[in-house]
mmCIF file of C-alpha atoms in Angstrom:
data_model
loop_
_atom_site.group_PDB
_atom_site.id
_atom_site.type_symbol
_atom_site.label_atom_id
_atom_site.label_comp_id
_atom_site.label_asym_id
_atom_site.label_seq_id
_atom_site.Cartn_x
_atom_site.Cartn_y
_atom_site.Cartn_z
ATOM 1 C CA UNK A 115 -0.237 0.456 0.266
ATOM 2 C CA UNK A 116 1.139 3.088 -1.377
ATOM 3 C CA UNK A 117 2.617 5.203 2.315
ATOM 4 C CA UNK A 118 2.477 2.551 4.054
ATOM 5 C CA UNK A 119 5.705 2.865 6.932
ATOM 6 C CA UNK A 120 6.671 -0.771 8.291
ATOM 7 C CA UNK A 121 8.750 -0.964 11.800
ATOM 8 C CA UNK A 122 12.423 -0.340 11.510
ATOM 9 C CA UNK A 123 14.938 -0.150 15.138
ATOM 10 C CA UNK A 124 16.247 3.404 16.083
ATOM 11 C CA UNK A 125 19.479 3.663 17.870
ATOM 12 C CA UNK A 126 19.985 4.029 21.464
ATOM 13 C CA UNK A 127 22.763 5.356 23.720
ATOM 14 C CA UNK A 128 22.708 3.259 27.495
ATOM 15 C CA UNK A 129 21.001 6.196 29.977
ATOM 16 C CA UNK A 130 23.097 4.497 32.828
ATOM 17 C CA UNK A 131 26.743 5.703 30.555
ATOM 18 C CA UNK A 132 24.653 8.915 29.517
ATOM 19 C CA UNK A 133 23.038 9.761 32.818
ATOM 20 C CA UNK A 134 26.974 10.484 34.103
ATOM 21 C CA UNK A 135 27.994 12.446 31.358
ATOM 22 C CA UNK A 136 24.471 14.318 31.650
ATOM 23 C CA UNK A 137 25.322 15.521 35.643
ATOM 24 C CA UNK A 138 29.458 15.987 34.422
ATOM 25 C CA UNK A 139 27.939 18.624 32.852
ATOM 26 C CA UNK A 140 25.406 20.257 35.652
ATOM 27 C CA UNK A 141 28.511 19.895 37.323
ATOM 28 C CA UNK A 142 30.573 21.621 35.357
ATOM 29 C CA UNK A 143 27.872 24.301 35.078
ATOM 30 C CA UNK A 144 26.943 24.899 38.333
ATOM 31 C CA UNK A 145 30.786 25.400 39.136
ATOM 32 C CA UNK A 146 31.265 28.077 36.488
ATOM 33 C CA UNK A 147 28.293 29.749 37.667
ATOM 34 C CA UNK A 148 28.365 29.011 41.497
ATOM 35 C CA UNK A 149 32.283 29.697 41.809
ATOM 36 C CA UNK A 150 32.635 33.361 40.049
ATOM 37 C CA UNK A 151 30.826 34.913 42.577
ATOM 38 C CA UNK A 152 31.754 32.757 45.314
ATOM 39 C CA UNK A 153 35.864 33.284 44.936
ATOM 40 C CA UNK A 154 35.841 36.498 43.370
ATOM 41 C CA UNK A 155 33.036 38.069 43.836
ATOM 42 C CA UNK A 156 31.971 39.098 39.856
ATOM 43 C CA UNK A 157 29.250 38.101 37.705
ATOM 44 C CA UNK A 158 28.218 34.224 37.283
ATOM 45 C CA UNK A 159 30.341 32.514 33.767
ATOM 46 C CA UNK A 160 28.626 33.124 30.647
ATOM 47 C CA UNK A 161 29.455 29.784 28.896
ATOM 48 C CA UNK A 162 27.728 28.242 33.261
ATOM 49 C CA UNK A 163 24.386 30.760 31.858
ATOM 50 C CA UNK A 164 23.841 29.003 28.704
ATOM 51 C CA UNK A 165 24.793 25.371 29.483
ATOM 52 C CA UNK A 166 21.423 25.331 31.473
ATOM 53 C CA UNK A 167 18.805 24.795 29.032
ATOM 54 C CA UNK A 168 21.306 22.568 26.757
ATOM 55 C CA UNK A 169 21.723 20.974 29.506
ATOM 56 C CA UNK A 170 17.277 20.857 30.399
ATOM 57 C CA UNK A 171 16.792 19.949 26.367
ATOM 58 C CA UNK A 172 18.616 17.106 27.076
ATOM 59 C CA UNK A 173 17.394 16.017 29.265
ATOM 60 C CA UNK A 174 14.208 15.391 27.216
ATOM 61 C CA UNK A 175 16.533 12.678 25.482
ATOM 62 C CA UNK A 176 15.884 10.200 28.550
ATOM 63 C CA UNK A 177 13.450 7.357 27.460
ATOM 64 C CA UNK A 178 12.645 4.045 30.307
ATOM 65 C CA UNK A 179 11.063 1.446 28.861
ATOM 66 C CA UNK A 180 8.775 -1.317 30.406
ATOM 67 C CA UNK A 181 8.851 -4.949 29.282
ATOM 68 C CA UNK A 182 6.553 -5.155 26.938
ATOM 69 C CA UNK A 183 6.823 -1.275 25.964
ATOM 70 C CA UNK A 184 7.548 0.370 22.483
ATOM 71 C CA UNK A 185 8.758 4.561 21.766
ATOM 72 C CA UNK A 186 8.257 5.432 19.003
ATOM 73 C CA UNK A 187 10.517 8.169 17.342
ATOM 74 C CA UNK A 188 9.318 11.142 15.112
ATOM 75 C CA UNK A 189 12.280 13.688 14.122
ATOM 76 C CA UNK A 190 10.480 16.695 13.091
ATOM 77 C CA UNK A 191 7.856 14.884 11.444
ATOM 78 C CA UNK A 192 9.518 11.719 9.901
ATOM 79 C CA UNK A 193 9.775 8.185 10.769
ATOM 80 C CA UNK A 194 13.082 7.776 13.091
ATOM 81 C CA UNK A 195 13.039 4.523 14.411
ATOM 82 C CA UNK A 196 11.390 1.914 17.144
ATOM 83 C CA UNK A 197 12.933 1.207 20.847
ATOM 84 C CA UNK A 198 11.631 -2.272 22.252
ATOM 85 C CA UNK A 199 13.429 -3.129 24.250
ATOM 86 C CA UNK A 200 13.384 -2.319 27.454
ATOM 87 C CA UNK A 201 15.672 -0.243 29.712
ATOM 88 C CA UNK A 202 17.189 3.179 30.329
ATOM 89 C CA UNK A 203 18.276 4.918 27.084
ATOM 90 C CA UNK A 204 19.196 8.046 26.057
ATOM 91 C CA UNK A 205 17.495 9.057 22.331
ATOM 92 C CA UNK A 206 18.725 12.401 20.474
ATOM 93 C CA UNK A 207 16.340 14.888 22.718
ATOM 94 C CA UNK A 208 15.005 16.500 18.941
ATOM 95 C CA UNK A 209 13.213 12.644 18.665
ATOM 96 C CA UNK A 210 8.961 12.506 20.089
ATOM 97 C CA UNK A 211 8.724 10.120 21.398
ATOM 98 C CA UNK A 212 5.086 8.136 21.611
ATOM 99 C CA UNK A 213 4.705 5.419 23.591
ATOM 100 C CA UNK A 214 3.082 1.950 22.191
ATOM 101 C CA UNK A 215 2.014 -0.961 24.873
ATOM 102 C CA UNK A 216 3.000 -4.259 23.307
ATOM 103 C CA UNK A 217 0.874 -6.234 25.985
ATOM 104 C CA UNK A 218 -2.102 -8.819 24.942
ATOM 105 C CA UNK A 219 -5.081 -6.892 24.855
ATOM 106 C CA UNK A 220 -8.934 -8.206 25.093
ATOM 107 C CA UNK A 221 -11.651 -6.780 23.317
ATOM 108 C CA UNK A 222 -15.636 -7.385 23.832
ATOM 109 C CA UNK A 223 -17.701 -6.627 20.620
ATOM 110 C CA UNK A 224 -20.497 -5.753 21.592
ATOM 111 C CA UNK A 225 -23.114 -8.561 20.615
ATOM 112 C CA UNK A 226 -24.188 -8.092 17.716
ATOM 113 C CA UNK A 227 -27.491 -8.917 16.253
ATOM 114 C CA UNK A 228 -26.925 -10.578 12.115
ATOM 115 C CA UNK A 229 -28.313 -12.952 9.976
ATOM 116 C CA UNK A 230 -26.964 -16.578 8.936
ATOM 117 C CA UNK A 231 -26.725 -18.315 6.337
ATOM 118 C CA UNK A 232 -30.258 -19.350 6.373
ATOM 119 C CA UNK A 233 -31.354 -15.714 7.000
ATOM 120 C CA UNK A 234 -32.642 -16.761 10.357
ATOM 121 C CA UNK A 235 -31.818 -13.857 12.671
ATOM 122 C CA UNK A 236 -29.531 -14.509 15.864
ATOM 123 C CA UNK A 237 -27.320 -13.375 18.215
ATOM 124 C CA UNK A 238 -23.929 -13.457 18.801
ATOM 125 C CA UNK A 239 -19.995 -11.708 20.186
ATOM 126 C CA UNK A 240 -16.648 -12.665 20.639
ATOM 127 C CA UNK A 241 -13.583 -12.686 22.658
ATOM 128 C CA UNK A 242 -10.939 -10.709 21.053
ATOM 129 C CA UNK A 243 -7.563 -10.999 22.149
ATOM 130 C CA UNK A 244 -5.058 -9.165 20.465
ATOM 131 C CA UNK A 245 -1.772 -7.271 20.248
ATOM 132 C CA UNK A 246 0.550 -4.701 18.771
ATOM 133 C CA UNK A 247 2.981 -6.727 16.354
ATOM 134 C CA UNK A 248 4.003 -3.823 14.197
ATOM 135 C CA UNK A 249 4.737 0.001 16.153
ATOM 136 C CA UNK A 250 5.245 1.973 12.625
ATOM 137 C CA UNK A 251 2.010 1.212 11.478
ATOM 138 C CA UNK A 252 -0.074 1.466 14.341
ATOM 139 C CA UNK A 253 1.823 4.729 15.159
ATOM 140 C CA UNK A 254 1.713 6.523 11.568
ATOM 141 C CA UNK A 255 -0.923 3.646 8.885
ATOM 142 C CA UNK A 256 -4.002 4.223 11.169
ATOM 143 C CA UNK A 257 -6.186 7.413 13.163
ATOM 144 C CA UNK A 258 -6.711 5.116 15.952
ATOM 145 C CA UNK A 259 -5.245 1.349 16.146
ATOM 146 C CA UNK A 260 -7.408 0.999 19.165
ATOM 147 C CA UNK A 261 -10.740 1.564 16.828
ATOM 148 C CA UNK A 262 -9.787 0.300 14.301
ATOM 149 C CA UNK A 263 -9.499 -3.822 15.617
ATOM 150 C CA UNK A 264 -13.033 -2.497 17.523
ATOM 151 C CA UNK A 265 -14.834 -1.499 13.749
ATOM 152 C CA UNK A 266 -12.669 -4.719 12.037
ATOM 153 C CA UNK A 267 -13.567 -7.479 14.974
ATOM 154 C CA UNK A 268 -16.753 -6.766 14.256
ATOM 155 C CA UNK A 269 -17.522 -6.852 10.630
ATOM 156 C CA UNK A 270 -15.406 -9.971 10.273
ATOM 157 C CA UNK A 271 -17.347 -11.958 13.007
ATOM 158 C CA UNK A 272 -20.404 -10.669 10.678
ATOM 159 C CA UNK A 273 -19.136 -11.857 7.926
ATOM 160 C CA UNK A 274 -17.947 -15.654 9.481
ATOM 161 C CA UNK A 275 -21.601 -15.557 11.080
ATOM 162 C CA UNK A 276 -23.086 -15.185 7.658
ATOM 163 C CA UNK A 277 -21.596 -17.141 5.458
ATOM 164 C CA UNK A 278 -22.322 -20.707 8.150
ATOM 165 C CA UNK A 279 -25.670 -22.075 9.660
ATOM 166 C CA UNK A 280 -26.359 -22.122 13.660
ATOM 167 C CA UNK A 281 -27.383 -25.667 13.328
ATOM 168 C CA UNK A 282 -25.878 -26.413 10.354
ATOM 169 C CA UNK A 283 -27.172 -27.202 6.681
ATOM 170 C CA UNK A 284 -28.959 -30.118 5.127
ATOM 171 C CA UNK A 285 -26.199 -32.460 6.174
ATOM 172 C CA UNK A 286 -25.117 -30.868 9.650
ATOM 173 C CA UNK A 287 -22.386 -28.866 8.388
ATOM 174 C CA UNK A 288 -21.225 -26.018 8.009
ATOM 175 C CA UNK A 289 -22.334 -25.231 12.155
ATOM 176 C CA UNK A 290 -22.379 -22.161 14.276
ATOM 177 C CA UNK A 291 -23.265 -24.270 16.864
ATOM 178 C CA UNK A 292 -21.382 -27.591 16.820
ATOM 179 C CA UNK A 293 -18.140 -26.520 15.177
ATOM 180 C CA UNK A 294 -17.247 -23.371 17.649
ATOM 181 C CA UNK A 295 -13.030 -24.672 16.576
ATOM 182 C CA UNK A 296 -13.736 -24.242 13.476
ATOM 183 C CA UNK A 297 -15.005 -20.725 13.643
ATOM 184 C CA UNK A 298 -12.524 -19.910 16.272
ATOM 185 C CA UNK A 299 -9.799 -20.336 13.617
ATOM 186 C CA UNK A 300 -12.322 -18.309 10.406
ATOM 187 C CA UNK A 301 -12.446 -14.859 12.889
ATOM 188 C CA UNK A 302 -8.463 -15.459 13.767
ATOM 189 C CA UNK A 303 -7.983 -15.352 10.198
ATOM 190 C CA UNK A 304 -10.658 -12.856 8.803
ATOM 191 C CA UNK A 305 -9.559 -10.292 11.703
ATOM 192 C CA UNK A 306 -6.195 -10.868 10.730
ATOM 193 C CA UNK A 307 -6.431 -10.047 7.491
ATOM 194 C CA UNK A 308 -8.498 -6.641 8.096
ATOM 195 C CA UNK A 309 -6.167 -5.772 10.413
ATOM 196 C CA UNK A 310 -2.565 -6.373 8.502
ATOM 197 C CA UNK A 311 -2.890 -2.123 7.528
ATOM 198 C CA UNK A 312 -2.521 -1.549 11.300
ATOM 199 C CA UNK A 313 0.422 -3.858 12.556
ATOM 200 C CA UNK A 314 -1.835 -6.285 14.955
ATOM 201 C CA UNK A 315 -1.512 -9.383 15.285
ATOM 202 C CA UNK A 316 -4.751 -11.443 16.229
ATOM 203 C CA UNK A 317 -3.870 -13.941 18.587
ATOM 204 C CA UNK A 318 -6.885 -15.985 19.762
ATOM 205 C CA UNK A 319 -10.486 -15.074 18.772
ATOM 206 C CA UNK A 320 -13.744 -17.283 19.486
ATOM 207 C CA UNK A 321 -17.767 -17.232 20.416
ATOM 208 C CA UNK A 322 -18.607 -15.621 23.688
ATOM 209 C CA UNK A 323 -22.331 -15.367 23.233
ATOM 210 C CA UNK A 324 -24.488 -17.401 20.807
ATOM 211 C CA UNK A 325 -28.066 -17.263 20.582
ATOM 212 C CA UNK A 326 -31.053 -17.176 18.637
ATOM 213 C CA UNK A 327 -32.988 -12.930 18.397
ATOM 214 C CA UNK A 328 -36.027 -13.258 20.876
ATOM 215 C CA UNK A 329 -38.367 -12.638 17.175
ATOM 216 C CA UNK A 330 -37.449 -16.459 16.879
ATOM 217 C CA UNK A 331 -35.632 -18.017 19.653
ATOM 218 C CA UNK A 332 -39.446 -19.871 20.973
ATOM 219 C CA UNK A 333 -40.259 -20.872 17.532
ATOM 220 C CA UNK A 334 -36.315 -22.306 16.683
ATOM 221 C CA UNK A 335 -36.829 -23.518 20.045
ATOM 222 C CA UNK A 336 -39.498 -26.277 19.046
ATOM 223 C CA UNK A 337 -38.029 -27.250 15.895
ATOM 224 C CA UNK A 338 -34.961 -28.131 18.217
ATOM 225 C CA UNK A 339 -37.056 -30.558 20.157
ATOM 226 C CA UNK A 340 -39.443 -31.787 17.155
ATOM 227 C CA UNK A 341 -36.218 -32.904 15.437
ATOM 228 C CA UNK A 342 -35.304 -34.425 18.771
ATOM 229 C CA UNK A 343 -38.307 -36.209 19.064
ATOM 230 C CA UNK A 344 -38.601 -37.737 16.082
ATOM 231 C CA UNK A 345 -34.131 -38.605 15.739
ATOM 232 C CA UNK A 346 -35.441 -39.881 19.646
ATOM 233 C CA UNK A 347 -38.100 -42.200 17.496
ATOM 234 C CA UNK A 348 -36.330 -43.138 14.950
ATOM 235 C CA UNK A 349 -33.744 -45.257 17.261
ATOM 236 C CA UNK A 350 -36.304 -46.417 18.919
ATOM 237 C CA UNK A 351 -38.276 -47.618 16.400
ATOM 238 C CA UNK A 352 -34.863 -49.031 15.122
ATOM 239 C CA UNK A 353 -34.522 -50.675 18.005
ATOM 240 C CA UNK A 354 -37.759 -52.442 18.416
ATOM 241 C CA UNK A 355 -37.706 -53.762 14.597
ATOM 242 C CA UNK A 356 -34.453 -54.979 15.014
ATOM 243 C CA UNK A 357 -35.737 -56.609 18.759
ATOM 244 C CA UNK A 358 -38.937 -57.514 17.457
ATOM 245 C CA UNK A 359 -37.403 -59.526 14.671
ATOM 246 C CA UNK A 360 -34.694 -61.585 16.375
ATOM 247 C CA UNK A 361 -37.550 -62.803 18.435
ATOM 248 C CA UNK A 362 -39.422 -64.039 15.779
ATOM 249 C CA UNK A 363 -36.404 -66.125 14.211
ATOM 250 C CA UNK A 364 -35.759 -67.716 17.310
ATOM 251 C CA UNK A 365 -39.219 -68.605 18.638
ATOM 252 C CA UNK A 366 -39.707 -70.306 14.838
ATOM 253 C CA UNK A 367 -35.294 -71.905 15.460
ATOM 254 C CA UNK A 368 -36.042 -73.196 18.821
ATOM 255 C CA UNK A 369 -38.825 -74.670 18.673
ATOM 256 C CA UNK A 370 -40.702 -73.104 20.887
ATOM 257 C CA UNK A 371 -44.223 -72.481 19.366
ATOM 258 C CA UNK A 372 -45.653 -72.726 15.768
ATOM 259 C CA UNK A 373 -47.021 -69.906 15.032
ATOM 260 C CA UNK A 374 -49.133 -69.031 11.466
ATOM 261 C CA UNK A 375 -50.228 -65.599 9.892
ATOM 262 C CA UNK A 376 -53.296 -64.755 12.290
ATOM 263 C CA UNK A 377 -50.847 -65.027 15.813
ATOM 264 C CA UNK A 378 -47.623 -63.515 13.923
ATOM 265 C CA UNK A 379 -49.284 -59.970 12.990
ATOM 266 C CA UNK A 380 -50.393 -60.208 16.701
ATOM 267 C CA UNK A 381 -47.469 -61.101 17.749
ATOM 268 C CA UNK A 382 -45.079 -58.557 16.119
ATOM 269 C CA UNK A 383 -48.495 -56.341 16.738
ATOM 270 C CA UNK A 384 -47.938 -56.155 20.004
ATOM 271 C CA UNK A 385 -44.613 -56.330 20.561
ATOM 272 C CA UNK A 386 -43.991 -53.294 18.626
ATOM 273 C CA UNK A 387 -46.829 -51.938 21.224
ATOM 274 C CA UNK A 388 -45.108 -52.241 23.963
ATOM 275 C CA UNK A 389 -41.567 -51.454 22.728
ATOM 276 C CA UNK A 390 -42.555 -48.077 20.888
ATOM 277 C CA UNK A 391 -45.287 -46.774 23.280
ATOM 278 C CA UNK A 392 -44.726 -43.698 25.500
ATOM 279 C CA UNK A 393 -46.749 -44.924 29.015
ATOM 280 C CA UNK A 394 -46.113 -48.223 30.147
ATOM 281 C CA UNK A 395 -48.560 -51.573 29.385
ATOM 282 C CA UNK A 396 -51.502 -52.582 31.041
ATOM 283 C CA UNK A 397 -52.263 -56.313 30.957
ATOM 284 C CA UNK A 398 -55.011 -57.973 29.186
ATOM 285 C CA UNK A 399 -55.671 -60.728 29.843
ATOM 286 C CA UNK A 400 -57.402 -62.755 26.291
ATOM 287 C CA UNK A 401 -60.526 -65.262 27.464
ATOM 288 C CA UNK A 402 -61.763 -67.279 24.658
ATOM 289 C CA UNK A 403 -64.847 -69.361 25.035
ATOM 290 C CA UNK A 404 -65.531 -71.999 22.649
#
């Protein structure tokens, strides 16, 4: 991108080396101011007077950086490099210094209302963990990288969620609710691609809230319950058919009883009723009057 600024290192002198030199200058300036007055009763030396503002200006060159903190240096509007090491340094006092945190930040997106791939309105929120990776881009390529990552994260959440189904497609794939790990990876990739310009690194992204919108929540809950009931019934019927088939086969193979077609149908009906019915069966005795 035109005008993009990439981070580079900046030269700096150890503050522990520069501090004794500066203190020595202060001592010499103080001596040149005090000695003429105290020893000869004259006026302070001009050099001592001029040294005071110079030493005060040189004091601006000292900078202290904590761990995971950086300083972007600017020389009369031009990028001069970045300091990333923690410690005590002295740099050109003409440099303007902009400190940035390199620590990990948490971003909680607001609850967004998004239509999934099926057009159902859902509510979704995400937690994003990010940090500054390129101090120059974060400083010069965007106006405010905090606002930038917030807006881009919301945009990425909408993009990822709208391309998938809440409960999956017809084959159960591309589900938001059932494949949160894949959704998290897609969120990281999407937000990272949006935030490259600002020099930000997305460390983690995950869904923190996912639900149907209130206006359809009741209907979708009934739909989920119906699907669950159908699935349970299907499994019960499949099991019952297997048990009845096994019972009929063993009765006939072991010669326990000989059944004609009518008796076989009656037995199958009774067994299926017992196995598939919701309520407990009541024994009924059939009394035939011959």
